[in-house]
Amino acid sequence: MLIKTIPVGRLAANCYVVADENTLDCAVIDPGDESGAILDYLEEHRLCCRLILLTHGHADHVSAAAALAEETGAAVCMNEKDAHIQLGTGSGYIPPEGTRFCREGDLLQAGGLTFAVLETPGHTPGGLTFRCEDALFTGDTLFSGSCGRTDLPGGSMEAMMSSLAKLAALEGDFEVYPGHMDSTTLQAERRCNYYMRYAQQGEEK
């Protein structure tokens, strides 16, 4: 599995290209902007995009999804709870026609790669984490040393704590690829992330 991080847009959201090096099939996670740059990378490395995975419905993570789907024919996958989500601007995200709505436990395939869907609301009602081999793509749920904000429409600190506890309870360690900033590891966040530690304590009560 090969993972390329492409920061896109004015908020530098992390778009990830996750590729099967044997088949050259790939998934693109959170194409939030700059579809041209993403497509250029796919073409340069001869990758075939099979899935477009959205961790949540905020504009900085989804704005290039429709253009990418049109160019590649890949299926857009997201949680239905974030379809038409209001962003506090009076506008909402309308997913492209043919979008596949995912739920907890769904398995999505791109070449030899399998992405397991975890529902991790809190930042938005339909927040998702995608688990593939030893990697977690957490969107704006879990960051290095922090978690996503919950003060936007649809946010919930209670739901965020439950989601962080769910991630902390996963067996073993994982590389964590968040929606913004640097990657980390799940074990490091279990030890040092105040929000995750608080979430774990809440589960133990």
PDB file of N, CA, C and O in Angstrom, residues 16 39 42 53 78 85 92 107 120 140 154 161:
ATOM      1  N   TYR A  16      -5.702  12.320   0.492  1.00  0.00           N
ATOM      2  CA  TYR A  16      -4.830  11.143   0.451  1.00  0.00           C
ATOM      3  C   TYR A  16      -5.148  10.298  -0.780  1.00  0.00           C
ATOM      4  O   TYR A  16      -6.315  10.026  -1.075  1.00  0.00           O
ATOM      5  N   LEU A  39      -5.617  14.924 -10.166  1.00  0.00           N
ATOM      6  CA  LEU A  39      -5.638  14.184 -11.423  1.00  0.00           C
ATOM      7  C   LEU A  39      -4.246  14.093 -12.039  1.00  0.00           C
ATOM      8  O   LEU A  39      -3.880  13.062 -12.609  1.00  0.00           O
ATOM      9  N   LEU A  42      -2.448  11.304 -10.296  1.00  0.00           N
ATOM     10  CA  LEU A  42      -2.929   9.998 -10.743  1.00  0.00           C
ATOM     11  C   LEU A  42      -2.346   9.654 -12.116  1.00  0.00           C
ATOM     12  O   LEU A  42      -1.894   8.526 -12.350  1.00  0.00           O
ATOM     13  N   LEU A  53     -13.460   8.580  -1.280  1.00  0.00           N
ATOM     14  CA  LEU A  53     -13.967   8.399   0.079  1.00  0.00           C
ATOM     15  C   LEU A  53     -13.989   9.740   0.802  1.00  0.00           C
ATOM     16  O   LEU A  53     -12.966  10.423   0.868  1.00  0.00           O
ATOM     17  N   MET A  78     -19.786   8.187   1.095  1.00  0.00           N
ATOM     18  CA  MET A  78     -19.861   9.027   2.280  1.00  0.00           C
ATOM     19  C   MET A  78     -21.021   8.545   3.143  1.00  0.00           C
ATOM     20  O   MET A  78     -21.790   7.659   2.761  1.00  0.00           O
ATOM     21  N   ILE A  85     -25.494  18.650   4.421  1.00  0.00           N
ATOM     22  CA  ILE A  85     -25.193  19.244   5.729  1.00  0.00           C
ATOM     23  C   ILE A  85     -25.044  20.759   5.586  1.00  0.00           C
ATOM     24  O   ILE A  85     -24.459  21.265   4.624  1.00  0.00           O
ATOM     25  N   GLY A  92     -25.252  24.045   1.530  1.00  0.00           N
ATOM     26  CA  GLY A  92     -25.048  22.682   1.983  1.00  0.00           C
ATOM     27  C   GLY A  92     -24.385  21.860   0.899  1.00  0.00           C
ATOM     28  O   GLY A  92     -24.427  22.218  -0.286  1.00  0.00           O
ATOM     29  N   LEU A 107     -17.508  -2.609   3.887  1.00  0.00           N
ATOM     30  CA  LEU A 107     -16.175  -2.839   3.343  1.00  0.00           C
ATOM     31  C   LEU A 107     -16.156  -2.363   1.903  1.00  0.00           C
ATOM     32  O   LEU A 107     -16.997  -2.746   1.092  1.00  0.00           O
ATOM     33  N   THR A 120     -17.708   7.731  12.953  1.00  0.00           N
ATOM     34  CA  THR A 120     -17.068   8.515  14.015  1.00  0.00           C
ATOM     35  C   THR A 120     -17.615   9.944  14.005  1.00  0.00           C
ATOM     36  O   THR A 120     -16.923  10.886  13.642  1.00  0.00           O
ATOM     37  N   ASP A 140     -11.621  14.842  10.299  1.00  0.00           N
ATOM     38  CA  ASP A 140     -11.511  15.846  11.363  1.00  0.00           C
ATOM     39  C   ASP A 140     -12.008  15.310  12.700  1.00  0.00           C
ATOM     40  O   ASP A 140     -12.511  16.064  13.540  1.00  0.00           O
ATOM     41  N   GLY A 154     -24.294  20.811  13.719  1.00  0.00           N
ATOM     42  CA  GLY A 154     -24.239  19.354  13.692  1.00  0.00           C
ATOM     43  C   GLY A 154     -23.155  18.754  14.561  1.00  0.00           C
ATOM     44  O   GLY A 154     -23.090  17.535  14.720  1.00  0.00           O
ATOM     45  N   MET A 161     -16.508  12.402  21.937  1.00  0.00           N
ATOM     46  CA  MET A 161     -15.876  11.588  22.965  1.00  0.00           C
ATOM     47  C   MET A 161     -16.136  10.097  22.716  1.00  0.00           C
ATOM     48  O   MET A 161     -15.243   9.262  22.881  1.00  0.00           O
TER      49      MET A 161
END
